[in-house]
mmCIF file of C-alpha atoms in Angstrom:
data_model
loop_
_atom_site.group_PDB
_atom_site.id
_atom_site.type_symbol
_atom_site.label_atom_id
_atom_site.label_comp_id
_atom_site.label_asym_id
_atom_site.label_seq_id
_atom_site.Cartn_x
_atom_site.Cartn_y
_atom_site.Cartn_z
ATOM 1 C CA GLY I 21 119.394 30.845 117.322
ATOM 2 C CA ALA I 22 117.152 30.319 114.158
ATOM 3 C CA VAL I 23 114.895 27.589 116.100
ATOM 4 C CA VAL I 24 111.891 26.021 114.020
ATOM 5 C CA SER I 25 109.210 23.893 116.054
ATOM 6 C CA GLN I 26 106.260 21.891 114.221
ATOM 7 C CA HIS I 27 103.894 20.250 116.385
ATOM 8 C CA PRO I 28 102.496 17.474 116.324
ATOM 9 C CA SER I 29 105.457 15.691 115.725
ATOM 10 C CA ARG I 30 103.364 12.788 114.783
ATOM 11 C CA VAL I 31 99.732 11.686 113.899
ATOM 12 C CA ILE I 32 97.617 9.294 113.401
ATOM 13 C CA CYS I 33 94.133 10.175 111.700
ATOM 14 C CA LYS I 34 91.106 7.798 110.023
ATOM 15 C CA SER I 35 90.246 8.504 106.470
ATOM 16 C CA GLY I 36 88.060 11.208 105.811
ATOM 17 C CA THR I 37 89.332 13.339 108.826
ATOM 18 C CA SER I 38 91.031 16.788 108.937
ATOM 19 C CA VAL I 39 95.000 17.557 110.340
ATOM 20 C CA LYS I 40 96.367 20.285 111.902
ATOM 21 C CA ILE I 41 100.109 20.811 111.668
ATOM 22 C CA GLU I 42 101.576 23.833 113.394
ATOM 23 C CA CYS I 43 104.849 25.383 112.302
ATOM 24 C CA ARG I 44 106.749 28.133 114.597
ATOM 25 C CA SER I 45 109.871 29.740 114.509
ATOM 26 C CA LEU I 46 110.575 30.271 118.063
ATOM 27 C CA ASP I 47 113.186 33.578 118.167
ATOM 28 C CA PHE I 48 112.660 35.426 115.142
ATOM 29 C CA GLN I 49 109.703 37.114 112.910
ATOM 30 C CA ALA I 50 109.911 34.639 109.576
ATOM 31 C CA THR I 51 108.101 36.338 106.757
ATOM 32 C CA THR I 52 108.347 33.816 104.714
ATOM 33 C CA MET I 53 107.556 29.647 105.642
ATOM 34 C CA PHE I 54 107.750 26.946 103.042
ATOM 35 C CA TRP I 55 105.780 23.993 103.260
ATOM 36 C CA TYR I 56 107.640 20.655 101.877
ATOM 37 C CA ARG I 57 106.432 16.983 101.682
ATOM 38 C CA GLN I 58 109.044 13.948 101.644
ATOM 39 C CA PHE I 59 108.032 10.645 100.570
ATOM 40 C CA PRO I 60 109.865 7.599 101.848
ATOM 41 C CA LYS I 61 114.200 7.628 100.342
ATOM 42 C CA GLN I 62 113.255 10.398 98.334
ATOM 43 C CA SER I 63 113.824 14.065 98.181
ATOM 44 C CA LEU I 64 111.865 17.421 99.747
ATOM 45 C CA MET I 65 108.743 18.731 97.553
ATOM 46 C CA LEU I 66 107.685 21.569 98.245
ATOM 47 C CA MET I 67 103.949 22.400 98.465
ATOM 48 C CA ALA I 68 103.915 25.815 99.053
ATOM 49 C CA THR I 69 105.367 29.292 100.176
ATOM 50 C CA SER I 70 103.433 31.391 102.557
ATOM 51 C CA ASN I 71 104.317 35.078 103.483
ATOM 52 C CA GLU I 72 102.099 36.688 106.630
ATOM 53 C CA GLY I 73 98.880 38.259 105.697
ATOM 54 C CA SER I 74 98.514 36.988 102.096
ATOM 55 C CA LYS I 75 97.872 33.883 100.337
ATOM 56 C CA ALA I 76 99.998 30.643 99.964
ATOM 57 C CA THR I 77 101.857 30.074 96.604
ATOM 58 C CA TYR I 78 100.819 26.936 96.202
ATOM 59 C CA GLU I 79 103.090 24.667 93.559
ATOM 60 C CA GLN I 80 102.129 23.200 90.467
ATOM 61 C CA GLY I 81 100.632 20.094 91.180
ATOM 62 C CA VAL I 82 99.347 20.627 94.773
ATOM 63 C CA GLU I 83 95.754 21.084 95.821
ATOM 64 C CA LYS I 84 95.022 24.162 97.844
ATOM 65 C CA ASP I 85 91.327 23.090 98.903
ATOM 66 C CA LYS I 86 93.358 19.933 100.391
ATOM 67 C CA PHE I 87 96.391 21.314 101.763
ATOM 68 C CA LEU I 88 94.751 24.683 103.290
ATOM 69 C CA ILE I 89 97.582 26.886 104.659
ATOM 70 C CA ASN I 90 97.608 29.492 107.055
ATOM 71 C CA HIS I 91 100.722 31.968 108.149
ATOM 72 C CA ALA I 92 98.582 34.076 110.304
ATOM 73 C CA SER I 93 101.247 35.946 112.066
ATOM 74 C CA LEU I 94 105.004 36.684 111.961
ATOM 75 C CA THR I 95 105.674 33.199 114.039
ATOM 76 C CA LEU I 96 103.271 30.868 112.937
ATOM 77 C CA SER I 97 102.226 29.326 110.283
ATOM 78 C CA THR I 98 99.478 26.168 110.265
ATOM 79 C CA LEU I 99 99.366 23.531 107.112
ATOM 80 C CA THR I 100 95.370 21.389 107.699
ATOM 81 C CA VAL I 101 95.205 18.290 105.528
ATOM 82 C CA THR I 102 91.578 18.487 104.999
ATOM 83 C CA SER I 103 89.305 15.023 104.441
ATOM 84 C CA ALA I 104 92.751 12.724 104.594
ATOM 85 C CA HIS I 105 93.420 9.466 102.798
ATOM 86 C CA PRO I 106 95.643 6.956 103.073
ATOM 87 C CA GLU I 107 97.816 8.523 100.174
ATOM 88 C CA ASP I 108 98.637 11.763 101.968
ATOM 89 C CA SER I 109 100.232 9.639 105.134
ATOM 90 C CA SER I 110 103.973 11.041 104.532
ATOM 91 C CA PHE I 111 106.593 13.491 106.458
ATOM 92 C CA TYR I 112 105.705 16.917 106.447
ATOM 93 C CA ILE I 113 108.593 19.439 106.489
ATOM 94 C CA CYS I 114 108.205 23.284 107.574
ATOM 95 C CA SER I 115 111.035 25.895 107.306
ATOM 96 C CA ALA I 116 110.987 29.312 107.817
ATOM 97 C CA SER I 117 113.163 32.338 106.872
ATOM 98 C CA THR I 118 113.416 36.261 107.989
ATOM 99 C CA GLY I 119 113.253 37.101 104.470
ATOM 100 C CA GLN I 120 116.584 39.158 104.428
ATOM 101 C CA PHE I 121 119.308 38.325 102.053
ATOM 102 C CA LEU I 122 122.378 37.564 104.358
ATOM 103 C CA ASP I 123 125.526 36.513 103.254
ATOM 104 C CA ASP I 124 124.665 36.820 100.008
ATOM 105 C CA SER I 125 122.135 34.339 100.322
ATOM 106 C CA TYR I 126 118.715 33.529 102.429
ATOM 107 C CA GLU I 127 118.080 31.269 104.662
ATOM 108 C CA GLN I 128 115.954 28.698 105.610
ATOM 109 C CA TYR I 129 115.230 27.254 108.865
ATOM 110 C CA PHE I 130 113.647 23.906 109.107
ATOM 111 C CA GLY I 131 111.504 22.323 111.529
ATOM 112 C CA PRO I 132 111.816 18.493 112.892
ATOM 113 C CA GLY I 133 109.221 17.402 110.543
ATOM 114 C CA THR I 134 105.800 15.875 111.258
ATOM 115 C CA ARG I 135 104.500 12.398 110.332
ATOM 116 C CA LEU I 136 101.154 11.943 109.377
ATOM 117 C CA THR I 137 99.731 8.111 109.302
ATOM 118 C CA VAL I 138 96.070 8.277 107.591
ATOM 119 C CA THR I 139 94.390 5.072 108.679
ATOM 120 C CA GLY A 119 114.557 25.532 85.135
ATOM 121 C CA ASN A 120 116.608 24.735 88.070
ATOM 122 C CA SER A 121 117.841 21.234 89.278
ATOM 123 C CA VAL A 122 120.289 18.991 91.501
ATOM 124 C CA THR A 123 121.787 15.977 90.606
ATOM 125 C CA GLN A 124 123.122 13.718 93.162
ATOM 126 C CA MET A 125 124.777 10.396 93.493
ATOM 127 C CA GLU A 126 122.558 7.468 94.108
ATOM 128 C CA GLY A 127 122.789 6.033 97.455
ATOM 129 C CA PRO A 128 123.471 3.996 99.533
ATOM 130 C CA VAL A 129 126.749 4.743 100.531
ATOM 131 C CA THR A 130 128.330 2.275 102.770
ATOM 132 C CA LEU A 131 132.130 3.352 104.134
ATOM 133 C CA SER A 132 133.727 2.084 107.398
ATOM 134 C CA GLU A 133 135.043 4.491 110.313
ATOM 135 C CA GLU A 134 137.577 6.564 108.775
ATOM 136 C CA ALA A 135 137.045 6.435 105.170
ATOM 137 C CA PHE A 136 137.682 9.542 103.119
ATOM 138 C CA LEU A 137 134.019 10.730 101.735
ATOM 139 C CA THR A 138 132.964 12.400 98.089
ATOM 140 C CA ILE A 139 129.201 12.820 97.610
ATOM 141 C CA ASN A 140 128.893 14.051 93.869
ATOM 142 C CA CYS A 141 126.431 16.770 93.075
ATOM 143 C CA THR A 142 126.041 18.619 90.019
ATOM 144 C CA TYR A 143 123.697 21.705 89.580
ATOM 145 C CA THR A 144 121.316 23.214 86.457
ATOM 146 C CA ALA A 145 120.362 27.002 86.848
ATOM 147 C CA THR A 146 120.699 30.096 85.687
ATOM 148 C CA GLY A 147 122.542 32.928 87.062
ATOM 149 C CA TYR A 148 124.761 32.650 89.920
ATOM 150 C CA PRO A 149 122.727 30.452 92.601
ATOM 151 C CA SER A 150 123.843 29.852 96.151
ATOM 152 C CA LEU A 151 124.262 26.215 97.130
ATOM 153 C CA PHE A 152 123.940 24.271 100.057
ATOM 154 C CA TRP A 153 124.735 21.009 101.899
ATOM 155 C CA TYR A 154 121.591 19.592 104.045
ATOM 156 C CA VAL A 155 122.128 16.770 106.519
ATOM 157 C CA GLN A 156 118.898 14.676 107.834
ATOM 158 C CA TYR A 157 119.645 12.380 111.070
ATOM 159 C CA PRO A 158 116.814 9.210 111.295
ATOM 160 C CA GLY A 159 113.399 10.613 111.814
ATOM 161 C CA GLU A 160 114.424 14.992 112.235
ATOM 162 C CA GLY A 161 114.265 17.753 109.821
ATOM 163 C CA LEU A 162 116.507 19.138 108.233
ATOM 164 C CA GLN A 163 119.542 20.713 109.007
ATOM 165 C CA LEU A 164 121.973 23.299 107.166
ATOM 166 C CA LEU A 165 125.259 21.550 107.266
ATOM 167 C CA LEU A 166 127.408 23.937 104.751
ATOM 168 C CA LYS A 167 127.011 26.777 102.242
ATOM 169 C CA ALA A 168 128.920 28.760 99.571
ATOM 170 C CA THR A 169 127.158 31.881 97.706
ATOM 171 C CA LYS A 170 129.564 32.521 94.960
ATOM 172 C CA ALA A 171 132.192 31.055 92.268
ATOM 173 C CA ASP A 172 135.303 29.382 94.111
ATOM 174 C CA ASP A 173 134.129 29.503 98.016
ATOM 175 C CA LYS A 174 134.212 26.791 100.133
ATOM 176 C CA GLY A 175 132.041 25.907 102.674
ATOM 177 C CA SER A 176 132.973 23.844 105.721
ATOM 178 C CA ASN A 177 131.318 22.570 109.271
ATOM 179 C CA LYS A 178 132.450 19.720 111.092
ATOM 180 C CA GLY A 179 135.067 18.694 109.064
ATOM 181 C CA PHE A 180 132.933 18.383 105.621
ATOM 182 C CA GLU A 181 133.856 20.671 103.082
ATOM 183 C CA ALA A 182 132.031 21.367 99.541
ATOM 184 C CA THR A 183 133.472 23.720 96.643
ATOM 185 C CA TYR A 184 131.376 25.740 94.575
ATOM 186 C CA ARG A 185 132.800 25.428 90.901
ATOM 187 C CA LYS A 186 131.185 27.098 88.181
ATOM 188 C CA GLU A 187 133.396 25.773 85.637
ATOM 189 C CA THR A 188 131.865 22.407 86.249
ATOM 190 C CA THR A 189 128.596 23.270 87.605
ATOM 191 C CA SER A 190 129.753 21.339 91.078
ATOM 192 C CA PHE A 191 129.637 21.387 94.548
ATOM 193 C CA HIS A 192 130.669 17.825 95.661
ATOM 194 C CA LEU A 193 130.911 16.950 99.451
ATOM 195 C CA GLU A 194 133.707 15.461 100.865
ATOM 196 C CA LYS A 195 135.256 14.747 104.426
ATOM 197 C CA GLY A 196 138.525 13.251 104.970
ATOM 198 C CA SER A 197 137.556 10.852 108.210
ATOM 199 C CA VAL A 198 133.934 10.096 108.387
ATOM 200 C CA GLN A 199 132.424 8.545 111.776
ATOM 201 C CA VAL A 200 129.556 6.407 112.537
ATOM 202 C CA SER A 201 127.430 9.516 113.973
ATOM 203 C CA ASP A 202 128.150 11.157 110.249
ATOM 204 C CA SER A 203 125.413 8.535 109.006
ATOM 205 C CA ALA A 204 122.207 10.341 108.030
ATOM 206 C CA VAL A 205 121.128 11.216 104.331
ATOM 207 C CA TYR A 206 122.740 14.029 102.694
ATOM 208 C CA PHE A 207 120.982 16.986 100.456
ATOM 209 C CA CYS A 208 122.504 18.914 98.064
ATOM 210 C CA ALA A 209 120.354 22.234 96.659
ATOM 211 C CA LEU A 210 120.662 25.425 95.573
ATOM 212 C CA SER A 211 118.802 28.441 95.826
ATOM 213 C CA GLY A 212 118.190 30.562 92.316
ATOM 214 C CA ARG A 213 119.053 34.446 93.085
ATOM 215 C CA GLY A 214 115.894 35.100 91.184
ATOM 216 C CA GLY A 215 114.104 33.276 92.769
ATOM 217 C CA GLY A 216 113.914 34.514 96.024
ATOM 218 C CA ASN A 217 114.735 32.130 98.647
ATOM 219 C CA LYS A 218 112.767 28.645 96.917
ATOM 220 C CA LEU A 219 115.446 26.154 97.701
ATOM 221 C CA THR A 220 115.390 23.119 94.623
ATOM 222 C CA PHE A 221 117.053 19.858 96.553
ATOM 223 C CA GLY A 222 118.400 16.639 94.907
ATOM 224 C CA THR A 223 117.087 13.564 95.844
ATOM 225 C CA GLY A 224 119.330 13.181 99.214
ATOM 226 C CA THR A 225 122.483 10.144 99.059
ATOM 227 C CA GLN A 226 122.213 8.168 102.311
ATOM 228 C CA LEU A 227 125.317 7.288 104.249
ATOM 229 C CA LYS A 228 125.777 4.463 106.596
ATOM 230 C CA VAL A 229 129.613 4.498 108.546
ATOM 231 C CA GLU A 230 130.257 1.008 109.892
ATOM 232 C CA LEU A 231 132.747 -0.059 112.602
#
């Protein structure tokens, strides 16, 4: 159980175009989803937290107009990178949480990631 | 604020060697502590966790003990295999911050025959 999928797994787009990445919880309802960005050989940087039906909360330094997040349902969140540039090339990872405090912790379930390359 | 510090890698070991990856943290209150593993080209998988002081998390031969007095959560395995080659991330989740995770920078482990 607790499977999270991402689509696409890899995408190449041209500079100036927009690209959408989907994150789905396949067998549970995710009240909260998180979007991370991972640079080569570095840690995960939290970009934003989204709750179903409400606006995402962005971390400091993350441009909300550039990285549009929509958490339309309890099983789907999307990240749209608008007007992409080569510096947006990265590995984007989502995670999902039921929001339930189980075994003294909240658990996040991670998707496999999406490799974005902007040419 | 919360922070996690991990030993820098890469760590290169021979198969069947003993593994320790150090992790220390700074947090207010009583965070939950996690180790995640990332295999090449994949997302993160939860390896083990501990939610209160002196708890020991264990999975697949890996262990880590929540040491409040030293604010540490070191990862250990008695005998590593080539298949353990991956990047290991230490992370914490602060009670007050809901389920937001703070990650360390990751430690790459390479196990050779």
